[in-house]
Every structure is written in structure tokens, then in C-alpha cells.
Amino acid sequence: MDILIVAATKFEIEPLLTAAGAIETHVDFWEATVGSNSVHFVVTGVGMVATTFSLTKILTRKKYNLVVNVGIAGAISRELALTQVVTVTSDSLYELGVEDGEQFIPWHKMNIASIDANLFVEGQLWNDTGVAKEFNLEQVSGITVNRVHGNDASIEHLKKSSQAVIETMEGAAVFYVCKSLNIPFVAIRSISNYVERRNRENWKLNEAIKSLNEVVLQWLNNKS
């Protein structure tokens, strides 16, 4: 099986690269063999634009059986524990739309004809592949943002306007590219912090990356 593991930064997959004995063959691109699987790793850079460009470039050159998006996330819901690993089954472009005075109109409610409309359901990108069940993790909904929330007022608005329980800066980009190219994918995230006023002392960054990599490595070994 040909598997592509996608992360925004090398830091988030460093333990996986080491455990798999991955060899860097291009800048920010590694290759390894885990059991019977050929596993490639790519670091796209932070944000939707970098992720979309990097992933599209790779997936139009080589066909993979599965794309696995991994990384850390902020939890909007306090019901999720720090360092908990989850699978993301739906994601959305939270900031995409227009302001009309105090009102924000999401793009999918603007009656704009779009060639990618078939990828969305009420503004949501859904992952309907069955791979998420293989991880046996809690399944959650996410939003993808350009600006991570850290203001009390905007966080309160977020909680009232969205049912999502985590936020990332790349998730929806992976959903969008893979659905556009009809490539099976799964999104795995580990909770490093809560969405609150920025306070890195409260973060569990290293611990979240450790738990994330352990889960993905175990899945890879079981997949062999």
C-alpha cells in the first residue's frame, strides 16, 4: 500500500520519521518502508495556501492509496482532554464569507455558483471513507482558520456560531484537495491546547506530539 503522511511541520512527525527509518529524498520529503507499506512523508508548511499547493503538486505526480493528515490542534470543546488523539470527520473554511455590518454571511449561503460546490454539504467538507474507524478514536468536527482564535470575544462568537470542537490551520485544505482528486484520506489530530487567550504555559505541545506519533505508528504497524 502506498501511503502519504502529511504534516505542516517536521516537528509534528519527527518521532515517526525516526521510528520508520525514513530517508529524506527531497526537501521536506521522506521515504520509508513499514512492513508491506511504502510510506512517504511530506512537510507542507503552515496554513491552507502552503498545504494546498504542496499536496496538489505531489498528488498530481503520484497516485497514493491513502493520505494521512497528522498534526496538533486546538480544542474548542473542553470535553476533549489535552494530548487526546482524535479523528476529524468533517471540516470547514470558517472565515470564508462576507461581512454585512455586524452580520457574517458564510460563502455557502451567498447563492454563488461554484464548480466545487459538490465537495461541500452546507459548507462542510465530509470524509466518508471508512479508514477513520481503523484508529478507534473519538470522531470530531473541525474548522480551519488563517488566524488562530485567542480573543475572548471572538472565541465566544466561535462557540455560538459553529458546532466544531477543534481548530487547525490546514485541515480543510487536505479535505479539499483529496476530495477534489478522489483520493481516500484520514485526518488525525492530537490536542495540544485549548482555544483560549494565548498562553503557551498551558500547552502540552511535546506530549501531544508524542501521543499523536504513537497512535499513527501503531496503526502503521498494524496495517503491515
Tab-separated table of C-alpha atoms in Angstrom:
chain	number	residue	atom	x	y	z
A	1	MET	CA	0.000	0.000	0.000
A	2	ASP	CA	1.269	3.480	-0.896
A	3	ILE	CA	0.620	5.903	1.962
A	4	LEU	CA	1.360	9.636	2.118
A	5	ILE	CA	1.604	11.188	5.583
A	6	VAL	CA	1.097	14.953	5.537
A	7	ALA	CA	2.081	17.394	8.279
A	8	ALA	CA	2.517	21.148	8.464
A	9	THR	CA	5.856	20.991	10.304
A	10	LYS	CA	8.629	18.442	10.714
A	11	PHE	CA	8.356	18.800	14.488
A	12	GLU	CA	4.934	17.137	14.408
A	13	ILE	CA	6.200	13.945	12.733
A	14	GLU	CA	9.823	13.763	13.935
A	15	PRO	CA	9.227	10.637	16.095
A	16	LEU	CA	7.535	8.901	13.168
A	17	LEU	CA	10.411	9.689	10.817
A	18	THR	CA	12.885	8.248	13.310
A	19	ALA	CA	10.841	5.138	14.122
A	20	ALA	CA	10.262	4.360	10.436
A	21	GLY	CA	13.903	4.963	9.498
A	22	ALA	CA	12.712	7.460	6.893
A	23	ILE	CA	15.238	8.846	4.415
A	24	GLU	CA	14.926	12.404	3.120
A	25	THR	CA	14.947	12.169	-0.674
A	26	HIS	CA	13.859	15.743	-1.421
A	27	VAL	CA	13.497	18.893	0.642
A	28	ASP	CA	10.784	18.254	3.259
A	29	PHE	CA	10.018	14.829	1.738
A	30	TRP	CA	10.955	11.435	3.208
A	31	GLU	CA	10.500	7.804	2.186
A	32	ALA	CA	10.305	4.631	4.285
A	33	THR	CA	9.030	1.077	4.214
A	34	VAL	CA	6.876	-0.095	7.105
A	35	GLY	CA	6.033	-3.773	6.727
A	36	SER	CA	4.494	-4.162	3.285
A	37	ASN	CA	3.651	-0.463	3.019
A	38	SER	CA	5.557	2.193	1.116
A	39	VAL	CA	5.226	5.294	3.288
A	40	HIS	CA	6.095	8.793	2.168
A	41	PHE	CA	6.137	11.833	4.431
A	42	VAL	CA	5.756	15.453	3.374
A	43	VAL	CA	6.004	18.686	5.363
A	44	THR	CA	3.877	21.284	3.620
A	45	GLY	CA	4.430	24.390	5.717
A	46	VAL	CA	1.850	26.111	7.895
A	47	GLY	CA	-1.540	27.231	6.603
A	48	MET	CA	-4.083	26.427	3.925
A	49	VAL	CA	-2.256	28.009	0.998
A	50	ALA	CA	1.033	26.168	1.545
A	51	THR	CA	-0.776	22.888	2.241
A	52	THR	CA	-2.962	23.118	-0.848
A	53	PHE	CA	-0.020	23.881	-3.126
A	54	SER	CA	2.306	21.234	-1.717
A	55	LEU	CA	-0.281	18.468	-1.577
A	56	THR	CA	-1.700	19.157	-5.023
A	57	LYS	CA	1.796	19.136	-6.532
A	58	ILE	CA	2.538	15.729	-5.002
A	59	LEU	CA	-0.808	14.079	-5.708
A	60	THR	CA	-0.820	15.081	-9.367
A	61	ARG	CA	2.570	13.398	-9.792
A	62	LYS	CA	1.896	10.158	-7.917
A	63	LYS	CA	-1.213	8.205	-7.027
A	64	TYR	CA	-1.438	7.142	-3.368
A	65	ASN	CA	-3.844	4.635	-1.869
A	66	LEU	CA	-4.284	6.794	1.197
A	67	VAL	CA	-3.375	10.246	2.509
A	68	VAL	CA	-2.989	10.622	6.281
A	69	ASN	CA	-3.054	14.182	7.596
A	70	VAL	CA	-1.492	14.422	11.059
A	71	GLY	CA	-0.737	17.234	13.454
A	72	ILE	CA	-1.696	19.100	16.578
A	73	ALA	CA	-4.926	21.021	17.117
A	74	GLY	CA	-6.575	23.430	19.494
A	75	ALA	CA	-9.683	22.167	21.274
A	76	ILE	CA	-12.710	24.433	21.248
A	77	SER	CA	-14.556	21.958	23.451
A	78	ARG	CA	-13.322	21.385	26.998
A	79	GLU	CA	-14.748	17.871	26.795
A	80	LEU	CA	-11.603	16.906	24.908
A	81	ALA	CA	-8.511	16.249	27.024
A	82	LEU	CA	-5.099	17.712	26.317
A	83	THR	CA	-2.905	15.167	24.442
A	84	GLN	CA	-6.050	13.272	23.357
A	85	VAL	CA	-5.838	11.986	19.787
A	86	VAL	CA	-8.928	12.228	17.575
A	87	THR	CA	-10.012	11.654	14.006
A	88	VAL	CA	-11.561	14.567	12.122
A	89	THR	CA	-14.558	13.516	10.039
A	90	SER	CA	-15.721	16.971	8.899
A	91	ASP	CA	-14.013	20.309	8.413
A	92	SER	CA	-14.851	23.729	7.055
A	93	LEU	CA	-13.373	27.043	5.925
A	94	TYR	CA	-14.640	29.002	8.894
A	95	GLU	CA	-13.637	32.512	7.740
A	96	LEU	CA	-14.810	32.218	4.127
A	97	GLY	CA	-17.647	34.650	3.509
A	98	VAL	CA	-18.546	38.329	3.722
A	99	GLU	CA	-19.341	40.813	6.447
A	100	ASP	CA	-22.534	42.858	6.231
A	101	GLY	CA	-22.325	45.268	9.134
A	102	GLU	CA	-22.421	43.158	12.293
A	103	GLN	CA	-23.565	40.110	10.341
A	104	PHE	CA	-21.276	37.498	8.787
A	105	ILE	CA	-22.613	35.553	5.808
A	106	PRO	CA	-20.833	32.229	5.129
A	107	TRP	CA	-19.942	31.712	1.498
A	108	HIS	CA	-22.272	28.714	1.069
A	109	LYS	CA	-25.286	30.910	1.918
A	110	MET	CA	-24.474	33.555	-0.703
A	111	ASN	CA	-26.048	31.783	-3.689
A	112	ILE	CA	-22.815	31.907	-5.644
A	113	ALA	CA	-22.385	29.264	-8.331
A	114	SER	CA	-19.197	27.308	-7.713
A	115	ILE	CA	-17.522	24.468	-9.574
A	116	ASP	CA	-16.516	22.878	-6.257
A	117	ALA	CA	-19.984	23.015	-4.698
A	118	ASN	CA	-20.327	19.229	-4.955
A	119	LEU	CA	-17.482	18.819	-2.453
A	120	PHE	CA	-19.446	20.526	0.338
A	121	VAL	CA	-22.612	19.839	2.283
A	122	GLU	CA	-23.927	23.050	3.858
A	123	GLY	CA	-20.401	24.446	3.881
A	124	GLN	CA	-18.910	21.295	5.409
A	125	LEU	CA	-16.296	19.001	3.889
A	126	TRP	CA	-17.028	15.434	4.985
A	127	ASN	CA	-14.753	12.417	4.973
A	128	ASP	CA	-16.887	9.438	4.054
A	129	THR	CA	-14.075	6.884	3.789
A	130	GLY	CA	-14.012	4.125	6.376
A	131	VAL	CA	-10.347	4.423	7.343
A	132	ALA	CA	-11.088	6.574	10.414
A	133	LYS	CA	-12.702	3.551	12.102
A	134	GLU	CA	-9.381	1.692	11.963
A	135	PHE	CA	-7.925	4.117	14.520
A	136	ASN	CA	-10.725	3.532	17.041
A	137	LEU	CA	-10.573	7.168	18.194
A	138	GLU	CA	-13.220	9.735	19.014
A	139	GLN	CA	-14.502	11.309	15.808
A	140	VAL	CA	-14.849	15.098	15.802
A	141	SER	CA	-15.694	18.059	13.593
A	142	GLY	CA	-13.182	20.802	12.914
A	143	ILE	CA	-12.743	24.242	11.454
A	144	THR	CA	-9.749	25.559	9.576
A	145	VAL	CA	-8.611	29.140	10.128
A	146	ASN	CA	-5.964	31.577	8.987
A	147	ARG	CA	-5.988	33.330	12.346
A	148	VAL	CA	-5.985	31.104	15.416
A	149	HIS	CA	-8.518	32.295	17.955
A	150	GLY	CA	-7.077	33.998	21.036
A	151	ASN	CA	-9.516	36.786	21.783
A	152	ASP	CA	-12.280	36.289	24.341
A	153	ALA	CA	-14.976	37.920	22.205
A	154	SER	CA	-14.082	36.038	19.010
A	155	ILE	CA	-13.850	32.750	20.908
A	156	GLU	CA	-17.319	33.288	22.368
A	157	HIS	CA	-18.655	34.054	18.889
A	158	LEU	CA	-16.967	30.935	17.540
A	159	LYS	CA	-18.634	28.740	20.140
A	160	LYS	CA	-22.041	30.206	19.289
A	161	SER	CA	-21.637	30.087	15.512
A	162	SER	CA	-20.018	26.681	14.988
A	163	GLN	CA	-20.538	23.117	16.159
A	164	ALA	CA	-16.860	22.322	15.578
A	165	VAL	CA	-14.817	21.098	18.548
A	166	ILE	CA	-11.269	21.629	17.224
A	167	GLU	CA	-9.475	24.166	15.039
A	168	THR	CA	-6.414	23.831	12.828
A	169	MET	CA	-4.736	25.877	10.115
A	170	GLU	CA	-4.515	23.156	7.432
A	171	GLY	CA	-7.250	20.529	7.883
A	172	ALA	CA	-9.832	21.742	5.371
A	173	ALA	CA	-7.120	22.161	2.735
A	174	VAL	CA	-6.314	18.440	2.929
A	175	PHE	CA	-10.008	17.557	2.806
A	176	TYR	CA	-10.493	19.827	-0.206
A	177	VAL	CA	-7.540	18.539	-2.241
A	178	CYS	CA	-8.184	14.852	-1.540
A	179	LYS	CA	-11.900	15.097	-2.266
A	180	SER	CA	-11.186	17.045	-5.467
A	181	LEU	CA	-8.770	14.361	-6.648
A	182	ASN	CA	-10.903	11.484	-5.317
A	183	ILE	CA	-8.141	10.123	-3.076
A	184	PRO	CA	-9.032	8.354	0.213
A	185	PHE	CA	-7.776	10.203	3.274
A	186	VAL	CA	-7.952	10.356	7.040
A	187	ALA	CA	-7.189	13.243	9.417
A	188	ILE	CA	-5.623	12.512	12.819
A	189	ARG	CA	-5.067	15.305	15.343
A	190	SER	CA	-3.728	15.499	18.881
A	191	ILE	CA	-4.951	18.210	21.259
A	192	SER	CA	-2.058	20.440	22.317
A	193	ASN	CA	-4.054	23.311	23.831
A	194	TYR	CA	-7.475	24.746	24.400
A	195	VAL	CA	-8.751	27.619	22.294
A	196	GLU	CA	-8.370	30.490	24.752
A	197	ARG	CA	-6.343	33.644	25.331
A	198	ARG	CA	-2.863	32.707	24.130
A	199	ASN	CA	-0.864	31.156	26.990
A	200	ARG	CA	1.862	28.739	25.939
A	201	GLU	CA	2.480	27.745	29.561
A	202	ASN	CA	-0.816	25.848	29.431
A	203	TRP	CA	0.068	23.974	26.256
A	204	LYS	CA	1.030	20.295	26.141
A	205	LEU	CA	2.837	20.507	22.831
A	206	ASN	CA	5.531	17.853	23.263
A	207	GLU	CA	3.140	15.480	24.999
A	208	ALA	CA	0.533	15.908	22.253
A	209	ILE	CA	3.080	15.156	19.542
A	210	LYS	CA	4.237	12.081	21.449
A	211	SER	CA	0.708	10.689	21.739
A	212	LEU	CA	-0.040	11.530	18.096
A	213	ASN	CA	3.025	9.731	16.779
A	214	GLU	CA	2.421	6.689	18.972
A	215	VAL	CA	-1.103	6.294	17.608
A	216	VAL	CA	-0.066	6.686	13.974
A	217	LEU	CA	2.939	4.373	14.342
A	218	GLN	CA	0.806	1.672	15.943
A	219	TRP	CA	-1.712	1.984	13.101
A	220	LEU	CA	1.073	1.739	10.501
A	221	ASN	CA	2.474	-1.389	12.141
A	222	ASN	CA	-0.973	-2.969	12.277
A	223	LYS	CA	-1.512	-2.049	8.628
A	224	SER	CA	1.543	-4.071	7.573
